[in-house]
Coordinates of C-alpha atoms in Angstrom, one line a residue:
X1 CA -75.6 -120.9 -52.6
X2 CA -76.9 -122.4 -49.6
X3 CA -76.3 -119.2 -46.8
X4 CA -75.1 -121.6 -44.3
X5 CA -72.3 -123.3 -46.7
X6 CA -71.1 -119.7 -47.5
X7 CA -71.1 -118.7 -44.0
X8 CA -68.8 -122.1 -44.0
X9 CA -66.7 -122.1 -46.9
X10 CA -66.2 -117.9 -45.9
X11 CA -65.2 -118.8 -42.4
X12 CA -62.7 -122.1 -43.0
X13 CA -59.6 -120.0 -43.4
X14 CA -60.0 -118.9 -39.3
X15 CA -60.4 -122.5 -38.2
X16 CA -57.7 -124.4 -36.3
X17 CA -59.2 -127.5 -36.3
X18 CA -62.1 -128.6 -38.1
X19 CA -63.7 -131.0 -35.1
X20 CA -67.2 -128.7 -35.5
X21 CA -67.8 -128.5 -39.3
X22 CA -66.9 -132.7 -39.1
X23 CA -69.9 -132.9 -36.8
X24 CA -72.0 -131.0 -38.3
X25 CA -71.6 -132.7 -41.2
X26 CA -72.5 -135.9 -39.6
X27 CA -75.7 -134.5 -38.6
X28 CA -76.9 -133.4 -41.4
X29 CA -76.0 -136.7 -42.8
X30 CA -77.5 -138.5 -40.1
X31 CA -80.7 -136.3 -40.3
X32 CA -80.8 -137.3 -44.1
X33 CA -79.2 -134.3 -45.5
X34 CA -76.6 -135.5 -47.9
X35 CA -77.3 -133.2 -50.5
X36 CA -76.3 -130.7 -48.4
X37 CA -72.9 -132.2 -47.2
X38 CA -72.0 -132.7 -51.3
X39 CA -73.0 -129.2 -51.6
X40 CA -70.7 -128.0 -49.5
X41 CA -67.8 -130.1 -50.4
X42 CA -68.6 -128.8 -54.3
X43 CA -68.1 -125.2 -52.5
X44 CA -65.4 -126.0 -50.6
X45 CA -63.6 -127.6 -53.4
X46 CA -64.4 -124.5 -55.9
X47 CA -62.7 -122.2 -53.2
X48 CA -59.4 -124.3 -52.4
X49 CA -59.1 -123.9 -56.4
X50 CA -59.7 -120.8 -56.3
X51 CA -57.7 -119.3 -54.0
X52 CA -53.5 -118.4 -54.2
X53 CA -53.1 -118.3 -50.2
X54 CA -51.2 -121.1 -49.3
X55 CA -52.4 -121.3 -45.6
X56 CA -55.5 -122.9 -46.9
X57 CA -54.9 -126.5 -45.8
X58 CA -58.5 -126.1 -44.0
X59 CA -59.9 -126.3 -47.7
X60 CA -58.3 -129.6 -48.7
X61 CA -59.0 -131.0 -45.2
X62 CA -62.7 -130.5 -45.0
X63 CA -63.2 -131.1 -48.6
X64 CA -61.7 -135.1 -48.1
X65 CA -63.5 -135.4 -45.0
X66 CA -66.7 -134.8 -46.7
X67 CA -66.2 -136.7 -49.5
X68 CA -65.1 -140.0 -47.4
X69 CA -68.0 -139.3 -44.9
X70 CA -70.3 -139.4 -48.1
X71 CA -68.4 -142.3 -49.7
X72 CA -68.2 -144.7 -46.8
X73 CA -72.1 -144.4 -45.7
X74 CA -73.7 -147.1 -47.1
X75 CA -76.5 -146.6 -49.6
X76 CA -77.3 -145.8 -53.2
X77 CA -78.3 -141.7 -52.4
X78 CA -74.7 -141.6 -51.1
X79 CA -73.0 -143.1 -53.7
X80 CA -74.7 -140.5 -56.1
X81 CA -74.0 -137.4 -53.9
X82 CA -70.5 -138.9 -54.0
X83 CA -70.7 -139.1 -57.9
X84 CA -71.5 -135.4 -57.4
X85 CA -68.9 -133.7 -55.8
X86 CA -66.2 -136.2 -56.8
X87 CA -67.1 -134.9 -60.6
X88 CA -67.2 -131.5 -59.6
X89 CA -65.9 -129.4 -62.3
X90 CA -62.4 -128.1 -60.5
X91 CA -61.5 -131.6 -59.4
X92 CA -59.2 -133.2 -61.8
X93 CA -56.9 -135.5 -59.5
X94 CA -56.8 -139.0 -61.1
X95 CA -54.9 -140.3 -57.8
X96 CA -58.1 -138.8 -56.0
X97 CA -60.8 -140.3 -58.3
X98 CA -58.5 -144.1 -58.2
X99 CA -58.3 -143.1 -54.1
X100 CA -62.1 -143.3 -53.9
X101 CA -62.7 -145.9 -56.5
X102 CA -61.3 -147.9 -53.6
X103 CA -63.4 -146.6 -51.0
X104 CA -66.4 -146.8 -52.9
X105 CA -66.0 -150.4 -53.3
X106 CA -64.8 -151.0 -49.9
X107 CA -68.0 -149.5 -48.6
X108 CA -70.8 -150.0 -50.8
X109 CA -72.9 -152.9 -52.4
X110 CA -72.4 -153.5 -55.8
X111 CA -76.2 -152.7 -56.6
X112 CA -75.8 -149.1 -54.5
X113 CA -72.6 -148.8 -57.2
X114 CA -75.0 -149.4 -60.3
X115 CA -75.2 -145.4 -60.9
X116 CA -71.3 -145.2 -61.7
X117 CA -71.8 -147.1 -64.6
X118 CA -75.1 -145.6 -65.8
X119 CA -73.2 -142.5 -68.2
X120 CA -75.1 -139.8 -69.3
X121 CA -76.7 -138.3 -65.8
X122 CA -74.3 -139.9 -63.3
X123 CA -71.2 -138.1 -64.2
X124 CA -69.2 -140.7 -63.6
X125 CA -65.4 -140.1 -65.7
X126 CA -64.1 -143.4 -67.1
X127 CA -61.3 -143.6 -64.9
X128 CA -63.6 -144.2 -61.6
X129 CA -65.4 -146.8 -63.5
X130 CA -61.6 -148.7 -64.9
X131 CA -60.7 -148.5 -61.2
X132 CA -64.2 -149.8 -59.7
X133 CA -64.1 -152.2 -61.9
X134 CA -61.2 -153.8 -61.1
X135 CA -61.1 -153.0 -57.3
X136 CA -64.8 -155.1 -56.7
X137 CA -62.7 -157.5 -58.4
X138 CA -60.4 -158.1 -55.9
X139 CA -62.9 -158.2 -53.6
X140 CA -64.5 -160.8 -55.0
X141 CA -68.0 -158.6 -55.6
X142 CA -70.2 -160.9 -57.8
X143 CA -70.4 -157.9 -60.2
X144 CA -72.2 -159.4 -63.3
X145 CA -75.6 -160.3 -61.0
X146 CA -75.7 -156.0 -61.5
X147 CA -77.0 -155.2 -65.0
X148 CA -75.2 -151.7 -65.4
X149 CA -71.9 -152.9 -64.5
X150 CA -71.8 -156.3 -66.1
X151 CA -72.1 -154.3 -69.6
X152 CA -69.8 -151.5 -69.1
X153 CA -67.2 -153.8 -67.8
X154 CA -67.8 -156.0 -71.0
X155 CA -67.8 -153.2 -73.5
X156 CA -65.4 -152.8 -75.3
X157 CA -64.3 -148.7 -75.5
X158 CA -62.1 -149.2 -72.7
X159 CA -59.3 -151.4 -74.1
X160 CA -57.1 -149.1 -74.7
X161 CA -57.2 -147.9 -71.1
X162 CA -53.9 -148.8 -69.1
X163 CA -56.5 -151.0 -66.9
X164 CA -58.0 -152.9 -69.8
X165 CA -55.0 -155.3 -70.1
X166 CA -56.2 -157.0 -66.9
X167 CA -59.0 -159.5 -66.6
X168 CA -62.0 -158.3 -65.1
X169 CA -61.3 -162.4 -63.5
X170 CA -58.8 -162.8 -61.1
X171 CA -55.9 -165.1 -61.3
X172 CA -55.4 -168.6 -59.4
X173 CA -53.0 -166.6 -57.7
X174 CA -54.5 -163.4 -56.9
X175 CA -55.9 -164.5 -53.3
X176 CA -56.5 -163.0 -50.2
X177 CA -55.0 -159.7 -51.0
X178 CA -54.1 -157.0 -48.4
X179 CA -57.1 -154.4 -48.6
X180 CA -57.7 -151.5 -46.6
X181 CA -60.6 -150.9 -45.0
X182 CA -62.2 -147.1 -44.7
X183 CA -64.1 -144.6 -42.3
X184 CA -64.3 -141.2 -42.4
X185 CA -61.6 -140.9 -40.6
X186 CA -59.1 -143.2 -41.2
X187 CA -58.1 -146.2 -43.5
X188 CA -56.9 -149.5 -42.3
X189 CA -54.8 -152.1 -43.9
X190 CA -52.5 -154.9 -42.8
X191 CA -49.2 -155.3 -45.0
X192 CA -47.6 -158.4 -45.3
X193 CA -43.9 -157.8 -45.7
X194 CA -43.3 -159.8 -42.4
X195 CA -42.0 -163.4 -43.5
X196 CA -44.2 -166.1 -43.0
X197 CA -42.6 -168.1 -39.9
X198 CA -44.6 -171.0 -41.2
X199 CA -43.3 -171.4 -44.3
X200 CA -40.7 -173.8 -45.3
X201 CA -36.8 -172.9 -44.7
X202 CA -34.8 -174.4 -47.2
X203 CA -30.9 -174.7 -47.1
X204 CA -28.3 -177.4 -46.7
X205 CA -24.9 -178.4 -48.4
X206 CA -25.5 -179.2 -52.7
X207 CA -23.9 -178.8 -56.0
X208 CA -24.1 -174.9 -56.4
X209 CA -24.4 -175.1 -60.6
X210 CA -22.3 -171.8 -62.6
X211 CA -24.9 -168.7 -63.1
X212 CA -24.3 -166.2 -66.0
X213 CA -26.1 -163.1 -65.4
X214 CA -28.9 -162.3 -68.1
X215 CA -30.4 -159.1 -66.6
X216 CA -31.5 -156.1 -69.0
X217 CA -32.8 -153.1 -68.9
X218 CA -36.5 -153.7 -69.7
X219 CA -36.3 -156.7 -67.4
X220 CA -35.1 -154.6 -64.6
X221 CA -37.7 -152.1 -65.1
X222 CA -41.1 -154.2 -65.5
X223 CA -39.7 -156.6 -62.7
X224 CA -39.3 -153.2 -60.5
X225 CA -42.9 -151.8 -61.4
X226 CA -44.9 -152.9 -58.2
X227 CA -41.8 -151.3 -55.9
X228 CA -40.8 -148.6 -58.3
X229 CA -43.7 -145.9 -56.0
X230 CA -41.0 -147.2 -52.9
X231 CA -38.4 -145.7 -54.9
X232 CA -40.0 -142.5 -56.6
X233 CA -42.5 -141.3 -53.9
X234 CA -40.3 -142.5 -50.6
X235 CA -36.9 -143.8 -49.4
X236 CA -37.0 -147.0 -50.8
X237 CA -34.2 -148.8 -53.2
X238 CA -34.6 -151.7 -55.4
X239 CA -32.5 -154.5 -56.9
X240 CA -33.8 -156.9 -60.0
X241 CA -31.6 -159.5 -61.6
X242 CA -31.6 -162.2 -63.7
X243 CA -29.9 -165.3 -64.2
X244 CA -29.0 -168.5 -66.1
X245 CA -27.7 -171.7 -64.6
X246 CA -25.5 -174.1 -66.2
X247 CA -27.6 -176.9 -64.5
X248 CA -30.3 -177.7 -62.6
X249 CA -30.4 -176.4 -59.1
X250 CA -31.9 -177.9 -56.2
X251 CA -33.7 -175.8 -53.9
X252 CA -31.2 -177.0 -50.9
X253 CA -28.4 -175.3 -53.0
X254 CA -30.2 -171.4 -53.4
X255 CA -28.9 -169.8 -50.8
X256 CA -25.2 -170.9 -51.3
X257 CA -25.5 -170.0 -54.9
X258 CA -27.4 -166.9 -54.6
X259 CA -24.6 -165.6 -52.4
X260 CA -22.4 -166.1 -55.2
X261 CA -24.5 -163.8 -57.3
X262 CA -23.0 -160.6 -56.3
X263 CA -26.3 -159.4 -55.6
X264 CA -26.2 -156.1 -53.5
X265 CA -29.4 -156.8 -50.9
X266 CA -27.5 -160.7 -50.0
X267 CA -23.8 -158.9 -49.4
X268 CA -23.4 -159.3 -46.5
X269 CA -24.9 -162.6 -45.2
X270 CA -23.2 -162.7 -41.9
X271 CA -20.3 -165.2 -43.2
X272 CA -23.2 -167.5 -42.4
X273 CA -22.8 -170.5 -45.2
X274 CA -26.4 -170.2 -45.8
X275 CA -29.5 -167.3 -44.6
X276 CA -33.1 -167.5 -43.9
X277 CA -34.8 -168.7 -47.5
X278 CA -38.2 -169.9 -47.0
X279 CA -39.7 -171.5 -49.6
X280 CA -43.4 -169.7 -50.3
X281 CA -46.6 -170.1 -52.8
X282 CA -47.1 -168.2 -56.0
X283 CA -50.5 -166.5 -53.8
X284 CA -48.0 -165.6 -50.9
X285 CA -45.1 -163.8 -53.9
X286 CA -48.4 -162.0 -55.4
X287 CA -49.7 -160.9 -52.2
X288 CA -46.3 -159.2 -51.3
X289 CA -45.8 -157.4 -55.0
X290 CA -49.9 -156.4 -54.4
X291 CA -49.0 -154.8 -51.1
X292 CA -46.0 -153.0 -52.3
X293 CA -47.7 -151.7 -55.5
X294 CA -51.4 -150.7 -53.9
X295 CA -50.2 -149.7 -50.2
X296 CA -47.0 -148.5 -51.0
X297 CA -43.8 -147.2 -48.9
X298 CA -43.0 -145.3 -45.8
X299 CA -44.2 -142.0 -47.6
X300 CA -46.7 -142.8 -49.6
X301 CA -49.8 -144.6 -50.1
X302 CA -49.3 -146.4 -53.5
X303 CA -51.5 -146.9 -56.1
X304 CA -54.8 -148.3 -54.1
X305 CA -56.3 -151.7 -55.7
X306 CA -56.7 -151.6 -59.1
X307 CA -53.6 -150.4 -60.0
X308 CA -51.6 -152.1 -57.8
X309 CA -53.3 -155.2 -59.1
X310 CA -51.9 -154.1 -62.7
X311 CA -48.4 -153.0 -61.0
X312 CA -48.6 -156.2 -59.4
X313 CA -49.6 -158.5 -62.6
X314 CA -46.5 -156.3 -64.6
X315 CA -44.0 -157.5 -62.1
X316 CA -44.9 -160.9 -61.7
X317 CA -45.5 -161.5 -65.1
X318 CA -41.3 -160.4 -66.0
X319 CA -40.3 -162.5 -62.4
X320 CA -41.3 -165.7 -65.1
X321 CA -39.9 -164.5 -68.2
X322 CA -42.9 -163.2 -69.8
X323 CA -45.0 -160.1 -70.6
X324 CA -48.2 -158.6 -69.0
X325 CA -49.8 -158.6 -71.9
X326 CA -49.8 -162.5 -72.0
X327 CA -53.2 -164.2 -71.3
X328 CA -54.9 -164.9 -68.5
X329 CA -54.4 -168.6 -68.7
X330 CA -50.5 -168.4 -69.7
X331 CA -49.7 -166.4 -66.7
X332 CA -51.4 -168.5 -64.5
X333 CA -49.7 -171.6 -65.7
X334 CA -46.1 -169.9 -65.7
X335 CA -46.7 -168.4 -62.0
X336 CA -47.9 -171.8 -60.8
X337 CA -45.3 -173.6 -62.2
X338 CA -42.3 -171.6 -60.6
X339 CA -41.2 -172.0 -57.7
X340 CA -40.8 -169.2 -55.3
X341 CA -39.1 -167.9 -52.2
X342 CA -38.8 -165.4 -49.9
X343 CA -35.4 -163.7 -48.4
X344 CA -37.1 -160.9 -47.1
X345 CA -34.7 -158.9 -44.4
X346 CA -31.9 -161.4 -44.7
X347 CA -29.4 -159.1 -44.5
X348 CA -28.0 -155.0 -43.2
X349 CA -29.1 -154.0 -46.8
X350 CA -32.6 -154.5 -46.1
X351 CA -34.0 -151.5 -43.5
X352 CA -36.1 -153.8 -41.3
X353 CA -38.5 -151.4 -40.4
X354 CA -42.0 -152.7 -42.4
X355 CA -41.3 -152.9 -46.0
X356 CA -38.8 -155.1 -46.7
X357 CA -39.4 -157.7 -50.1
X358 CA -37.2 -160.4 -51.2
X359 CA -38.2 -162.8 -53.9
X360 CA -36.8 -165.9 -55.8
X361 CA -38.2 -167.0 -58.8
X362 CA -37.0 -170.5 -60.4
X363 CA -38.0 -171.6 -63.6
X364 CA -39.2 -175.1 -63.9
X365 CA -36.3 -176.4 -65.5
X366 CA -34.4 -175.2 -62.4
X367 CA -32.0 -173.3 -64.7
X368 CA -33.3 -170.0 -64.7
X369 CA -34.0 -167.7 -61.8
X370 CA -35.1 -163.8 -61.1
X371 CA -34.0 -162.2 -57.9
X372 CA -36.5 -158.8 -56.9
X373 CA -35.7 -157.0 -53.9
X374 CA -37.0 -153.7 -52.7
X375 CA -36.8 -152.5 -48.8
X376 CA -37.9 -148.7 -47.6
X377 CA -37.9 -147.0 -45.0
X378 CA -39.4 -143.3 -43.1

């Protein structure tokens, strides 16, 4: 081992802040020396492992910073000392590996990316490339102009991977999602949970048809997957029902009816005879379940792209009545051809903090609607 990464890795524990092993790390990156900076973070790795003292949190610290300082400097020679000590043999965190799938992708040019996808030599596990894969996709990177990519991500001894349902193609509706952007140091996303003051209010006095409740179990729970991290890793609660109408319903008449509902996030509606329901796009319904699933809550940080986009295509896929395994064209056609609305913080249930989601689905019959809504809070 290098002497001056043992002298490092020996000397972490005694450190109170780790302002001086960041900057150093810089440098030698700066002078060229990014061998040396995934050496040390495959040291510094194999010791946090290692050790059974829990006042260690210097290990974990230094060993991201290095990692994201790698990951986030553009060029291929970074990308494969990244590839290096992301692989390291004591790292085994999937959530890590997904984490910097998204970074990668974020930060790099789809040809400095190629040696992900070259096997063999490069190291690469299967579950960087699933995620890469599908988080240049929602970018929009023009992956198939990059030989090495193009034919991994067309092979087919990945289908049986969770993220081999999804299209490597987006949707007509998966636009302009909410992705973060990376540094070293931080990560930066805007979430938008906020309702659109531009969309379309709708409300006003109409025949309020007779709803039977249709809701089960599996509904509940698919509907629930792109909020479900709200739930399990923070504060968060969630409510997804279904219902059929005994006739058409015109948009004027959703709020009076869904107060009828007994849905627990509408309550308590101020004895107003109608709330704030705006009327919204299938991109704008996607872009909130995306931002719920990917950035997640008040206490965590979700599932990063390309599993929030498959969180995301579970949930909006049950909001219309049908499965996520249902083609590509299917799925656009039903989403498309529901209407949607948003009742996000319309009442005391929702926390009104940053993560409140309220969503209407209505079939095109106008007999048939789905009701998801989620709120959190720190």
């Amino acid at each position: 081992m290098n002497p001056r990464i043992q002298q490092i890795v020996a000397g972490l524990p005694r450190l109170k802040d780790l302002r001086k092993l960041d900057k150093e790390a810089e440098q030698r990156l700066a002078d060229g020396d990014a061998v040396f900076v995934a050496d040390l973070a495959i040291a510094v790795n194999a010791e946090a492992v290692g050790t059974t003292t829990p006042e260690t949190w210097q290990y974990d610290a230094a060993y991201r910073f290095l990692l994201r300082l790698l990951a986030t400097t553009p060029g291929r020679h970074h990308v494969e000392q990244t590839l290096r000590a992301l692989v390291a043999p004591a790292q085994s965190d999937q959530k890590r590996v997904r984490f910097f799938a998204s970074v990668l992708a974020a930060s790099q040019t789809p040809e400095d990316l190629s040696p992900v996808f070259t096997g063999g030599g490069s190291g690469a596990s299967e579950e960087l490339r699933a995620c890469l894969v599908h988080e240049l996709a929602l970018r929009q990177t023009p992956i198939d102009a990059i030989p090495a990519i193009r034919r991994w991500a067309g092979s087919t001894h990945w289908r049986h991977h969770p993220l081999g349902l999804l299209p490597p193609k987006l949707a007509a509706f998966e636009k302009d999602p909410a992705l973060p952007q990376y540094s070293a140091r931080r990560s930066v996303v805007a979430t938008p949970f906020l309702s659109d003051s531009k969309a379309e209010t709708v409300g006003g006095a109409s025949h309020v048809p007779a709803a039977t409740e249709v809701t089960v179990e599996a509904f509940s729970a698919n509907v629930a997957t792109a909020v479900q991290n709200w739930v399990e890793d923070s504060n968060g609660r969630v409510e997804a029902r279904a219902f059929d109408l005994a006739a058409p319903v015109e948009p004027d008449a959703l709020p009076e009816l869904l107060r009828t509902l007994g849905l627990e996030s509408l309550r308590d509606t101020g004895g107003q005879p109608a709330f704030p329901l705006a009327r919204i796009t299938a991109v704008q319904a996607w872009r909130l379940l995306f931002a719920a699933a990917s950035s997640g809550g008040a206490y965590n940080s979700g599932h990063f792209g390309a599993y929030g986009r498959l969180h995301a295509w579970r949930s909006i896929a049950a909001l219309v009545g049908t499965v996520a395994e249902t083609s590509l064209e299917q799925l656009e056609q039903q989403v498309q051809a529901w209407s949607w609305f948003d009742f996000s913080g319309a009442t005391p249930w929702f926390e009104k903090v940053a993560w409140d989601l309220g969503l209407v689905a209505v079939s095109p019959d106008s007999q048939h609607l789905t009701v998801l809504a989620a709120t959190d809070t720190d």
